[in-house]
Coordinates of C-alpha atoms in Angstrom, one line a residue:
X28 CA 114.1 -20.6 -77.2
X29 CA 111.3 -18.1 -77.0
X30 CA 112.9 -17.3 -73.5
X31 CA 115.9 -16.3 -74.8
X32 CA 113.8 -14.6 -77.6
X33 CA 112.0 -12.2 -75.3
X34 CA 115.0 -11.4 -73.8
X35 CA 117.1 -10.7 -76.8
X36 CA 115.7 -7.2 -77.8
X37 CA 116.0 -6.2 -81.7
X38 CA 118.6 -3.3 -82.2
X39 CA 116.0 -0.4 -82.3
X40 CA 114.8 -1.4 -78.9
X41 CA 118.1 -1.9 -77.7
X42 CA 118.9 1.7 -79.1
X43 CA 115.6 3.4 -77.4
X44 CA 116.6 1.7 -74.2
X45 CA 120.1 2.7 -73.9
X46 CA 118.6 6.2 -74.7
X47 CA 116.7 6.1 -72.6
X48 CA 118.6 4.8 -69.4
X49 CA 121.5 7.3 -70.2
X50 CA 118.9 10.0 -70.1
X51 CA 117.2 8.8 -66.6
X52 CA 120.6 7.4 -64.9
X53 CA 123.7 9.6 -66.0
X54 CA 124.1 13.7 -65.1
X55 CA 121.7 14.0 -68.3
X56 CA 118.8 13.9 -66.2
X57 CA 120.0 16.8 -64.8
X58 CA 120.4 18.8 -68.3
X59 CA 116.7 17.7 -69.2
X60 CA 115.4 20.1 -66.4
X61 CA 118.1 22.6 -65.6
X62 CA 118.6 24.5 -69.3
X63 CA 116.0 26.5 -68.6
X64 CA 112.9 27.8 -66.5
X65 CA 110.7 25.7 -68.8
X66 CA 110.2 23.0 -67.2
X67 CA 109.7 24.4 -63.7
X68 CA 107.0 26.5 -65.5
X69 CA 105.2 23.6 -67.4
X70 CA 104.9 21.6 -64.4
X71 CA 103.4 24.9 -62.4
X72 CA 101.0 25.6 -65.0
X73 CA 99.9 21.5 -65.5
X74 CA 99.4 21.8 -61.9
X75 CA 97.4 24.5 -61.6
X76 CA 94.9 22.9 -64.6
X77 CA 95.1 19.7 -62.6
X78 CA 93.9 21.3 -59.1
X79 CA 91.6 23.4 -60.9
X80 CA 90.1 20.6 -62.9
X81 CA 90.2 23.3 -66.1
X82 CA 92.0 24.6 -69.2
X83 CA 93.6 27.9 -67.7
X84 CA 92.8 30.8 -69.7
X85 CA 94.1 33.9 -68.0
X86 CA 97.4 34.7 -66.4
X87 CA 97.6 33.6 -62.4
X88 CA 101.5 33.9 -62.3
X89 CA 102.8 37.5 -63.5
X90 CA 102.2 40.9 -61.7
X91 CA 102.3 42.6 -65.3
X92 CA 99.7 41.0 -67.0
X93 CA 97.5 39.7 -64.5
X94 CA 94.3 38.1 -65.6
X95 CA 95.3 38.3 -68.9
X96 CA 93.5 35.6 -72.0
X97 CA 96.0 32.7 -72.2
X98 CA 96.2 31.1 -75.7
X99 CA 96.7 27.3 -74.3
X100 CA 98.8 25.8 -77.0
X101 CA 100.6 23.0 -74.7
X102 CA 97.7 22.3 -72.3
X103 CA 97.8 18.8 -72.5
X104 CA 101.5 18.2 -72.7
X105 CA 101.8 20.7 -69.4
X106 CA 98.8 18.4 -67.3
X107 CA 101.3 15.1 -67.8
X108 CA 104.4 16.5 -67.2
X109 CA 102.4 17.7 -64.3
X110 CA 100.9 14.4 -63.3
X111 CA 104.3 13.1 -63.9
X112 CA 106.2 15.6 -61.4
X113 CA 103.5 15.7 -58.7
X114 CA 103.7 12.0 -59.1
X115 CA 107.4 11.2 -58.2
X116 CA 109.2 14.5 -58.2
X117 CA 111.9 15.4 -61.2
X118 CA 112.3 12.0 -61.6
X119 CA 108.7 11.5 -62.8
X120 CA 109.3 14.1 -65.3
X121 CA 113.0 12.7 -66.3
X122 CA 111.5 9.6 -67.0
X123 CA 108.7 10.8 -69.2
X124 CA 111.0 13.0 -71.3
X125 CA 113.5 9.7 -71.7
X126 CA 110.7 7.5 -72.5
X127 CA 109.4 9.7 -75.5
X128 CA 113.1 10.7 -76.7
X129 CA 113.8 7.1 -76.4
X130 CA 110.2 6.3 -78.4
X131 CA 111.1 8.5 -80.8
X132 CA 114.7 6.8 -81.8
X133 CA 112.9 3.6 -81.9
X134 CA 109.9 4.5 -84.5
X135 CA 112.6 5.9 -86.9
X136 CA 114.4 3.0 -86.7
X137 CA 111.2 0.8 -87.0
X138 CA 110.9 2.6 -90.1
X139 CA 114.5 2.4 -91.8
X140 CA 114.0 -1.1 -91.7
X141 CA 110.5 -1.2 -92.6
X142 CA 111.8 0.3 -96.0
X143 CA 113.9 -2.6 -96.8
X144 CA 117.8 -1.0 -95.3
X145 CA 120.0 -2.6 -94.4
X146 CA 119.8 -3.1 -90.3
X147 CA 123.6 -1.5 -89.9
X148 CA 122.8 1.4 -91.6
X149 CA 119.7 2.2 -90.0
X150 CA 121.2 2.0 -86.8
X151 CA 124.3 4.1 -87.7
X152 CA 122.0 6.1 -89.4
X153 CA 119.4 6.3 -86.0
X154 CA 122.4 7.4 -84.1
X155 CA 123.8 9.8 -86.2
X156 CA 119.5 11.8 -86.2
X157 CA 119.9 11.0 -82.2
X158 CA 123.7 13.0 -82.6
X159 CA 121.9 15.2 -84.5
X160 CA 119.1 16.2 -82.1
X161 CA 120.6 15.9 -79.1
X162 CA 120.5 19.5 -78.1
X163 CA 117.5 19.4 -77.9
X164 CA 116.9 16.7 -75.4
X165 CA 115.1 18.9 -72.4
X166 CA 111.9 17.9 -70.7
X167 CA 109.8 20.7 -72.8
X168 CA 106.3 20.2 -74.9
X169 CA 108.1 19.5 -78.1
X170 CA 109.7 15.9 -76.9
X171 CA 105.9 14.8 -77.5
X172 CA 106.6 16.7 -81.5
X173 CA 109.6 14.1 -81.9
X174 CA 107.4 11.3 -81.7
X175 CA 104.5 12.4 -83.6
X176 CA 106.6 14.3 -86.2
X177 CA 108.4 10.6 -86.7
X178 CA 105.5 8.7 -86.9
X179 CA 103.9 11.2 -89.2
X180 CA 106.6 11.2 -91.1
X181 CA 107.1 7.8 -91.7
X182 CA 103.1 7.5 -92.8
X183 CA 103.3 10.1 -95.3
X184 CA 106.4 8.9 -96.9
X185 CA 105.1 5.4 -96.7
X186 CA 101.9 6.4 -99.0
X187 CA 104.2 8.1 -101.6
X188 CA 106.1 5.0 -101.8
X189 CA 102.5 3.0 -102.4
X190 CA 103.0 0.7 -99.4
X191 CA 100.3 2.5 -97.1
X192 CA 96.5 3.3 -99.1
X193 CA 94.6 6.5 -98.5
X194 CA 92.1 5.1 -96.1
X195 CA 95.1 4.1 -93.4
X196 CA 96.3 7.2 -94.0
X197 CA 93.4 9.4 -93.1
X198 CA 92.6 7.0 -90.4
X199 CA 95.8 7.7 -88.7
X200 CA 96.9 11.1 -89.1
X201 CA 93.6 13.1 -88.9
X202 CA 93.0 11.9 -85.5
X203 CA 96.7 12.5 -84.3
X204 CA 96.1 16.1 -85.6
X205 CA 93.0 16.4 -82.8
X206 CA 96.0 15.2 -80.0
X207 CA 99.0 17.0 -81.5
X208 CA 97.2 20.0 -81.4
X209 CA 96.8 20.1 -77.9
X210 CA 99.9 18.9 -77.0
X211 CA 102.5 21.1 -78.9
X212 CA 102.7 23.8 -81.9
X213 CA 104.7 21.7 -84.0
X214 CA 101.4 20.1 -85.4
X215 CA 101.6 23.3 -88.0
X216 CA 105.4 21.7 -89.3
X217 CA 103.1 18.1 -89.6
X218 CA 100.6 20.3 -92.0
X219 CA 103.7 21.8 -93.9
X220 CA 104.4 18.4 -94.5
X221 CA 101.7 17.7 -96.1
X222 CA 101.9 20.7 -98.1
X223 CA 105.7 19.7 -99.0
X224 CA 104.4 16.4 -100.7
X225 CA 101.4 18.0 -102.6
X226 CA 103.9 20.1 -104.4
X227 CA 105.8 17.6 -104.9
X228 CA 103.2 15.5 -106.9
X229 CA 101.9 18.6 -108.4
X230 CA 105.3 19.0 -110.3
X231 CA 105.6 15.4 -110.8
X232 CA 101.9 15.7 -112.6
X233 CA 103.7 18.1 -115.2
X234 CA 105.3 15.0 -116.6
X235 CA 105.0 14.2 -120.0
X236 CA 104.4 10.1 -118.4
X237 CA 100.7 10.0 -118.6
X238 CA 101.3 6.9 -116.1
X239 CA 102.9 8.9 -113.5
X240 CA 100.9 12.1 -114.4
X241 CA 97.9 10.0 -113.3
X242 CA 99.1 8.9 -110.4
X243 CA 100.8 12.7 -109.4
X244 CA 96.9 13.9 -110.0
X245 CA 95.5 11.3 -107.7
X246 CA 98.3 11.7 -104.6
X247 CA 97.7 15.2 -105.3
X248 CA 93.9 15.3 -104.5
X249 CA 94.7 12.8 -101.7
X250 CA 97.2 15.5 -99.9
X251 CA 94.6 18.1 -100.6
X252 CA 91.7 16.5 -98.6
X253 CA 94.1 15.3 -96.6
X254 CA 95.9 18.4 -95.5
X255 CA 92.0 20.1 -95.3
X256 CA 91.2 17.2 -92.7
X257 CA 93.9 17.9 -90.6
X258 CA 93.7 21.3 -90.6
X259 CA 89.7 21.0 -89.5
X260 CA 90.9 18.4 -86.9
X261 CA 93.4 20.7 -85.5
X262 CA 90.3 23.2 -84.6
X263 CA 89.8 20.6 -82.1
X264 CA 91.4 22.6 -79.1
X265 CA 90.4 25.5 -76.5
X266 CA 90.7 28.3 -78.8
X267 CA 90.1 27.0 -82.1
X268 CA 91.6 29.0 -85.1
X269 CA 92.8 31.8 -82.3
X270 CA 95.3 29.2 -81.6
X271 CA 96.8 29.3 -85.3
X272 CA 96.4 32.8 -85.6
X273 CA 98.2 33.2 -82.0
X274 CA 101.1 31.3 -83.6
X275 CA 101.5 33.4 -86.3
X276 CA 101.4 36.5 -85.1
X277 CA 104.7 35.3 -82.6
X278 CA 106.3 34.4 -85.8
X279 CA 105.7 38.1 -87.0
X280 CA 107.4 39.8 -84.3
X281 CA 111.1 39.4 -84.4
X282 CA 112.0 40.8 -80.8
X283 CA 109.8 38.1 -79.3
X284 CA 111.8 35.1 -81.4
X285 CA 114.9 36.3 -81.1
X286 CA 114.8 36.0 -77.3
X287 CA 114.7 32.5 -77.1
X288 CA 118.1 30.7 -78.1
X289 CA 116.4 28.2 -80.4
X290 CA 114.6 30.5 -82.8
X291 CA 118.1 31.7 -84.0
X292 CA 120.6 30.2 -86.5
X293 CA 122.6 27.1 -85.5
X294 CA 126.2 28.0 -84.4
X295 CA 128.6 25.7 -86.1
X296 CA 131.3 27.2 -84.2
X297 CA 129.4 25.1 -81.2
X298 CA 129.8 21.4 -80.5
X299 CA 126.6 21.2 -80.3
X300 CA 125.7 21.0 -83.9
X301 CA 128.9 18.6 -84.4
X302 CA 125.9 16.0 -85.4
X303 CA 124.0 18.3 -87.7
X304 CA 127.2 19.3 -89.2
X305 CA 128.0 15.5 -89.7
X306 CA 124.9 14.7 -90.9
X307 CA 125.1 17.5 -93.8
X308 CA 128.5 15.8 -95.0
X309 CA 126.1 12.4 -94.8
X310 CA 123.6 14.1 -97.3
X311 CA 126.9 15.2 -99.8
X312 CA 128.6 12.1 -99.7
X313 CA 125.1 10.6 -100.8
X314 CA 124.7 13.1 -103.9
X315 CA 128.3 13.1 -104.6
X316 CA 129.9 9.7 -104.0
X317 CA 126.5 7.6 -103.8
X318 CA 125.1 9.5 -106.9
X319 CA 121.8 9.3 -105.5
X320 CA 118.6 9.8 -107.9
X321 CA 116.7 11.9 -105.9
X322 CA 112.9 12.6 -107.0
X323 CA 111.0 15.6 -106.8
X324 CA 109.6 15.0 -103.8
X325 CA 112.8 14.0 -101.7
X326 CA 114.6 17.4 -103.4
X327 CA 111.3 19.8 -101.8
X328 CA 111.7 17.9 -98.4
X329 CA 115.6 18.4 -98.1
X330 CA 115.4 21.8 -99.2
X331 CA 112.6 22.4 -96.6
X332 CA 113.7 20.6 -93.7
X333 CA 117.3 22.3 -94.6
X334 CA 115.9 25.6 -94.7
X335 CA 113.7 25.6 -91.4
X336 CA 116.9 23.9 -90.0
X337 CA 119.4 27.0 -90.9
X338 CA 117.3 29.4 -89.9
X339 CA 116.1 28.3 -86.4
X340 CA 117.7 25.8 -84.5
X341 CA 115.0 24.4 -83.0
X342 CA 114.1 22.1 -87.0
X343 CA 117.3 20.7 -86.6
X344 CA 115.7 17.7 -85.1
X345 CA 113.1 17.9 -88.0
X346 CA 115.8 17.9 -90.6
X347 CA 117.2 15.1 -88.9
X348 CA 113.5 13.3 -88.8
X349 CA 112.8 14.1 -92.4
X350 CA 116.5 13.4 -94.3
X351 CA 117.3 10.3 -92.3
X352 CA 115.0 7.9 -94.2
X353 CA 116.3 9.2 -97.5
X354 CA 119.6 8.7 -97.2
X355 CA 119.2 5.4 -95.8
X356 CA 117.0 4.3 -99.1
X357 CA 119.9 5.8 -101.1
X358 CA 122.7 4.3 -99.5
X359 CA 121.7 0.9 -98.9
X360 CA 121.5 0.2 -102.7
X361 CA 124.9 2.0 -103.2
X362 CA 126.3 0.0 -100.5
X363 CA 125.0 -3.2 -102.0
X364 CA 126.1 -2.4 -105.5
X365 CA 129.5 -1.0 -105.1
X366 CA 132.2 -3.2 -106.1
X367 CA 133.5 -6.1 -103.6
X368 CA 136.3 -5.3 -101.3
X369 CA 137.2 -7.1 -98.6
X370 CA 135.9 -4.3 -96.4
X371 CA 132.7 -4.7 -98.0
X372 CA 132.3 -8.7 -98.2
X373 CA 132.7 -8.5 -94.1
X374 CA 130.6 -5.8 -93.9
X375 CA 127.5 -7.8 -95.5
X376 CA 128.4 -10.5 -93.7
X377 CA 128.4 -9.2 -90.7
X378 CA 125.0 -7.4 -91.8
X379 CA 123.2 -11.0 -93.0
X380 CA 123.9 -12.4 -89.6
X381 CA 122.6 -9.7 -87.3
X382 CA 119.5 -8.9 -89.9
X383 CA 119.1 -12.3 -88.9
X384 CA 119.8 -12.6 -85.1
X385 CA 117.5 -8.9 -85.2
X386 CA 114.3 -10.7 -87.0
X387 CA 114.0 -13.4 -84.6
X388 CA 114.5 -10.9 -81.2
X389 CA 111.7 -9.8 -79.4
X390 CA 113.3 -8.4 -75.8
X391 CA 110.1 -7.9 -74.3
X392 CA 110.7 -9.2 -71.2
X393 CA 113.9 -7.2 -70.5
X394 CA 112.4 -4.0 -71.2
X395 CA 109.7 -4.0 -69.2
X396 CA 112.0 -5.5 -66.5
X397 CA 114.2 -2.0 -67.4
X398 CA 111.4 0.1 -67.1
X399 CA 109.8 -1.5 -63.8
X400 CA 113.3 -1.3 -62.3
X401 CA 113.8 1.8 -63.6
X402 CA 110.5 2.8 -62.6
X403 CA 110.9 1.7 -58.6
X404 CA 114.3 3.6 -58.3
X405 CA 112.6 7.0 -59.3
X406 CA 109.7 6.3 -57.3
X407 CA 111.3 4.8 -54.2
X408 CA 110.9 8.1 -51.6
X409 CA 107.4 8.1 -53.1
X410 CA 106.6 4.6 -52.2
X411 CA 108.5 3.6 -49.3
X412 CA 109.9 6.8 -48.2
X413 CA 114.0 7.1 -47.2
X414 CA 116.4 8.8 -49.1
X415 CA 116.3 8.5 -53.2
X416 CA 118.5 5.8 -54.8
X417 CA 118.4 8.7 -57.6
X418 CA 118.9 12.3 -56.6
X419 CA 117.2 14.4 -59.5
X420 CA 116.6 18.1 -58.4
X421 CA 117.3 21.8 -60.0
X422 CA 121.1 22.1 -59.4
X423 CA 121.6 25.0 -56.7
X424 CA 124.3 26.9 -59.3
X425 CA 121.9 27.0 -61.7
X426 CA 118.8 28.5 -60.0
X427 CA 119.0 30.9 -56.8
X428 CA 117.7 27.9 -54.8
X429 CA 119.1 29.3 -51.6
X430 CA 117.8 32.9 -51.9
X431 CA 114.4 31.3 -52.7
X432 CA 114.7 29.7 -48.8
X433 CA 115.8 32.9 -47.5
X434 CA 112.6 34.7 -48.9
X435 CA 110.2 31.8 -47.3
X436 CA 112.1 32.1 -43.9
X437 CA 111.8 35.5 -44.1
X438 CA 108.8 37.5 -45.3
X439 CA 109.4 40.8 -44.8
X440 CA 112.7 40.8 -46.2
X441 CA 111.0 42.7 -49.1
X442 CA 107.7 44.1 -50.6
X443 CA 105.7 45.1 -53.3
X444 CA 106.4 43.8 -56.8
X445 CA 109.6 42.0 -58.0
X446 CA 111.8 42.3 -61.1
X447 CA 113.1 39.1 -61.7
X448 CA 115.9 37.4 -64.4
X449 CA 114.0 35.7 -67.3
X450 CA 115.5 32.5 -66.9
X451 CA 114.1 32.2 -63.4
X452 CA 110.9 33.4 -64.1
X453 CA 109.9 29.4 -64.3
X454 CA 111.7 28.2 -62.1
X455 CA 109.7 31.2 -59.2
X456 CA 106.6 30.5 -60.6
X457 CA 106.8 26.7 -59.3
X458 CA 109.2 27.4 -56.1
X459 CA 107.6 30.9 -55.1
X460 CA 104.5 31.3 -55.6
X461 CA 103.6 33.9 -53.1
X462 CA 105.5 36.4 -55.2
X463 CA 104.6 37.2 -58.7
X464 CA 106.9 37.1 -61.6
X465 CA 107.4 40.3 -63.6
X466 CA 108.4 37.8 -66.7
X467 CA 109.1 34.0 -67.5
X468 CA 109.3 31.8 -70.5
X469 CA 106.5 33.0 -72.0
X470 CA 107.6 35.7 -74.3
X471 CA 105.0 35.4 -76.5
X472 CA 102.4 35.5 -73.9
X473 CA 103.8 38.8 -72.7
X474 CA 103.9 40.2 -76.1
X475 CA 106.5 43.1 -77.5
X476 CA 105.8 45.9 -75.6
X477 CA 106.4 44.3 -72.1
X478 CA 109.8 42.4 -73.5
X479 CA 111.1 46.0 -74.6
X480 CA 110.1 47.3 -71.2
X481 CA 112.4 44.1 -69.5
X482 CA 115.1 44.8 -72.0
X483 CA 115.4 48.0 -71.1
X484 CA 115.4 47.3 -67.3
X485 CA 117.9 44.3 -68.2
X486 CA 120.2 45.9 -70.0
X487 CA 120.2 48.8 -67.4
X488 CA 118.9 50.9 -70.6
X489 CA 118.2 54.9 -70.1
X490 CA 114.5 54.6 -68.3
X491 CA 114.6 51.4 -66.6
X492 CA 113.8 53.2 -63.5
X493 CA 110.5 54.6 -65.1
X494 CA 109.9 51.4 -66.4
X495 CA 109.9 49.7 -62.9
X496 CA 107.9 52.5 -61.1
X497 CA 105.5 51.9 -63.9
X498 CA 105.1 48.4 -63.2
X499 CA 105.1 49.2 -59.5
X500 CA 108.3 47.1 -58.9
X501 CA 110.2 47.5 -55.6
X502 CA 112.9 44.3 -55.3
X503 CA 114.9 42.6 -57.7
X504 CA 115.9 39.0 -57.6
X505 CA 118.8 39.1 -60.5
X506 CA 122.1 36.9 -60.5
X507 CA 124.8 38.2 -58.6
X508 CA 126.7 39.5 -61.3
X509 CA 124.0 41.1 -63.4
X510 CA 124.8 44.3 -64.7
X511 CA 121.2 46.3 -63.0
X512 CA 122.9 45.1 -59.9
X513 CA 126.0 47.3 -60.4
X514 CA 123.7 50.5 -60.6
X515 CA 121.3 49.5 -57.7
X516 CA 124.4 49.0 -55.3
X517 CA 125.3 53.2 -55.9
X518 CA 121.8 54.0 -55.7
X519 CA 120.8 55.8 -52.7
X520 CA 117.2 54.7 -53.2
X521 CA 118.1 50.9 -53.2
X522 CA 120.2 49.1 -50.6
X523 CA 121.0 45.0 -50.6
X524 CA 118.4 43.1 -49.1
X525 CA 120.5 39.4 -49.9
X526 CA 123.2 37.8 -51.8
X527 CA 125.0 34.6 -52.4
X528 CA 127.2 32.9 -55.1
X529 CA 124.2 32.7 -57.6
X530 CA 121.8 35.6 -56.5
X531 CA 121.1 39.4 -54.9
X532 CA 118.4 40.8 -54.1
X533 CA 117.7 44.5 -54.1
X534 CA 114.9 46.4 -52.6
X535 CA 113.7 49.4 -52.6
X536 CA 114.4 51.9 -49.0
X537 CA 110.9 52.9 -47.9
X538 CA 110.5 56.4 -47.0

């Protein structure tokens, strides 16, 4: 019995494994490190921390701002995705991205039942925040945000509900600040948090209840020291409060958000945001249908969470975190207090029987058979050498992975400095290193002025030529159809060094 026990994982598990072997095993691996440059870039600079045995804190990579300060605010995060590549190639970093996805998916789940829902909603539910967030499923710093966000989450709610005292509370979050901090920005949406629930007492402690005006009073004081705590602990990095005022002042500058695709709006015309979309009609079916009675608390953190959601995409997976566990406390009571119907007297049934079969499964022995499997697939060219059971590289239609081995075969195929497509800028930074970038992922590192100077060579604006003699550029590694490239091909001062289904290279004629 306990071997069948072990091997029987409860649904959460079972969900965070399927995650997490459909991430590492199906073309999804290959959309975790081929969206963008970032990852390319992350692993390059947790390299270059690793081999130095140091924080880095000015630039090594670009020709336009070299040596310049580095405001570190995903050190940590960049050394293990590092550790991870260096380790056993993209497949290191594959499986590290999964595993915290997956982790993530499995704490909410922990939590909706933790609360008392029913074990079929919290799994529909868990599937429809994994719908939800999907899009954002890349092996980037803020996969370690989904599963401290969750967590923190889940504490915070858990005290509001009086099943978790102060004392845990500060014991657990205060020192996650001090690691979040270092790992990923997103520790400032943990501390807005906070900050959500102390309003939300503070109106509650307007009541005309002196019981709950007491108790408001109380949570609210607790929230304040809290929120102070966390905030001190999140001094705890390179750059202390630079670090926070770093963050902010990229916020400020609207030319430096709007270049990356996840500081805008979502696009509901997309498919993408089919699960944010469903999960919105979720939320009116609970006010409307369900009736919910939601308190003041649960109406700041919708409106929050739904507000940071519709205006950058990138909170959608925050809404998701946030909203889940109250529409699984509303809808389990309405689901259990509706009136019978046959539908409903099967779907109870059904629900007794696996809430049943779920509290006696443990599945510990099949996961970690999963993940050592899993684990000696990935590794296997590592370990015993051979050819890879699982193929994960950057796909060569995606990045200008031949022109790349052109330039190392060939090293006088051009000089000077190079103007290269922002996407890439990553993605040369690992594979290139001989050659600085003129730009990468790191807008805000770069700042406004040098973005408007790469717009205006990008968009073949009136002075990009001043802007590259400025910046002492004299090749360009763009994708073959870019728009520059049109220009540079009439130009009698530039003449077509390479070019290939993905990329062309321009250089400069020397006199």
């Amino acid at each position: 019995m306990n071997v069948r026990r072990w091997l029987l994982p409860p649904i959460g598990t079972m969900i965070g494994l399927v995650v997490f072997l459909m991430l590492c095993l199906s073309y999804w691996r290959l959309v975790l490190i081929n969206a963008d440059g970032d990852p390319s870039l992350h692993w390059r600079l947790g390299h270059w921390m690793i081999e130095h045995r140091s924080v880095i804190h000015a630039d090594a990579f670009s020709h336009t701002r070299p040596g310049k300060p580095i405001i570190s605010m995903e050190w940590l995060t960049e050394i293990a995705f590092a550790a991870a590549g260096d380790a056993l190639g993209w497949n290191g970093i594959v499986f590290l991205a999964a595993a915290l996805i997956a982790a993530s998916l499995w704490i909410l789940h922990r939590q909706l039942l933790s609360e008392g829902n029913d074990v079929l909603l919290s799994s529909a539910l868990t599937l429809l925040a994994a719908m939800t967030s999907w899009i954002h499923w890349l092996a980037r710093p803020h996969v370690f945000s989904f599963v401290i966000l969750t967590f923190w989450a889940w504490q915070l709610r858990a005290f509001e509900q009086g099943r978790q005292p102060a004392r845990r509370l500060f014991l657990r979050l205060v020192p996650l600040t001090a690691l979040w901090v270092n790992l990923h920005a997103g520790f400032l949406t943990g501390l807005m948090l906070i900050g959500v629930y102390f309003v939300g007492a503070g109106a509650v402690s307007l009541s005309h209840d002196d019981n709950k005006c007491t108790t408001a009073r109380r949570r609210m004081a607790t929230y304040a020291l809290l929120g102070t705590s966390c905030l001190m602990a999140s001094l705890i990095n390179p750059n202390g409060w630079k670090l926070h005022a770093y963050i902010l002042d990229f916020l400020r500058h609207p030319k430096l958000v709007g270049l990356v695709n996840e500081f805008r709006s979502p696009n509901f015309h997309s498919s993408s945001t089919q699960g944010f979309l469903v999960m919105l009609l979720v939320l009116v079916f609970t006010l409307t249908v369900a009736r919910a009675r939601l308190s003041v608390t649960e109406i700041l953190l919708i409106g929050w969470a739904g507000s940071l959601a519709l205006r950058w995409g990138r909170n959608v997976p925050v809404f998701a975190i946030v909203v889940t566990p109250i529409l699984a406390c509303h809808l389990t009571p309405w689901l259990r207090e509706v009136r019978d119907s046959n539908l409903l007297a099967r779907y109870r049934r059904i629900c007794n029987n696996v809430t049943e079969i779920n509290a006696r499964a443990d599945g510990r022995l099949l996961v970690v058979g999963v993940l050592v499997v899993l684990l000696f697939v990935m590794a296997k060219p590592r370990v015993m050498g051979g050819q890879p059971i699982l193929d994960t590289e950057l796909l060569t239609n995606r990045f200008p992975v031949a022109a790349v081995q052109f330039l190392r075969r060939n090293h006088t195929a051009v000089h000077g400095e190079m103007f290269n497509d922002y996407g890439w800028g990553g993605y040369l930074i690992l594979a290139l290193p001989e050659h600085k970038v003129f730009v990468d992922g790191r807008n805000d590192f770069y700042g406004p002025e040098l973005i408007q100077d790469f717009d205006t060579v990008n968009r073949a604006h009136l002075g990009w030529e001043d802007v590259l003699r400025k910046n002492k550029v004299d090749w360009t590694f763009l994708p073959r159809e870019h728009p520059l490239n049109e220009l540079l091909s009439l130009h009698k001062d530039w003449s077509l060094s390479y070019t290939d289904q993905v990329a062309a290279i321009y250089s400069r004629r020397r006199e």
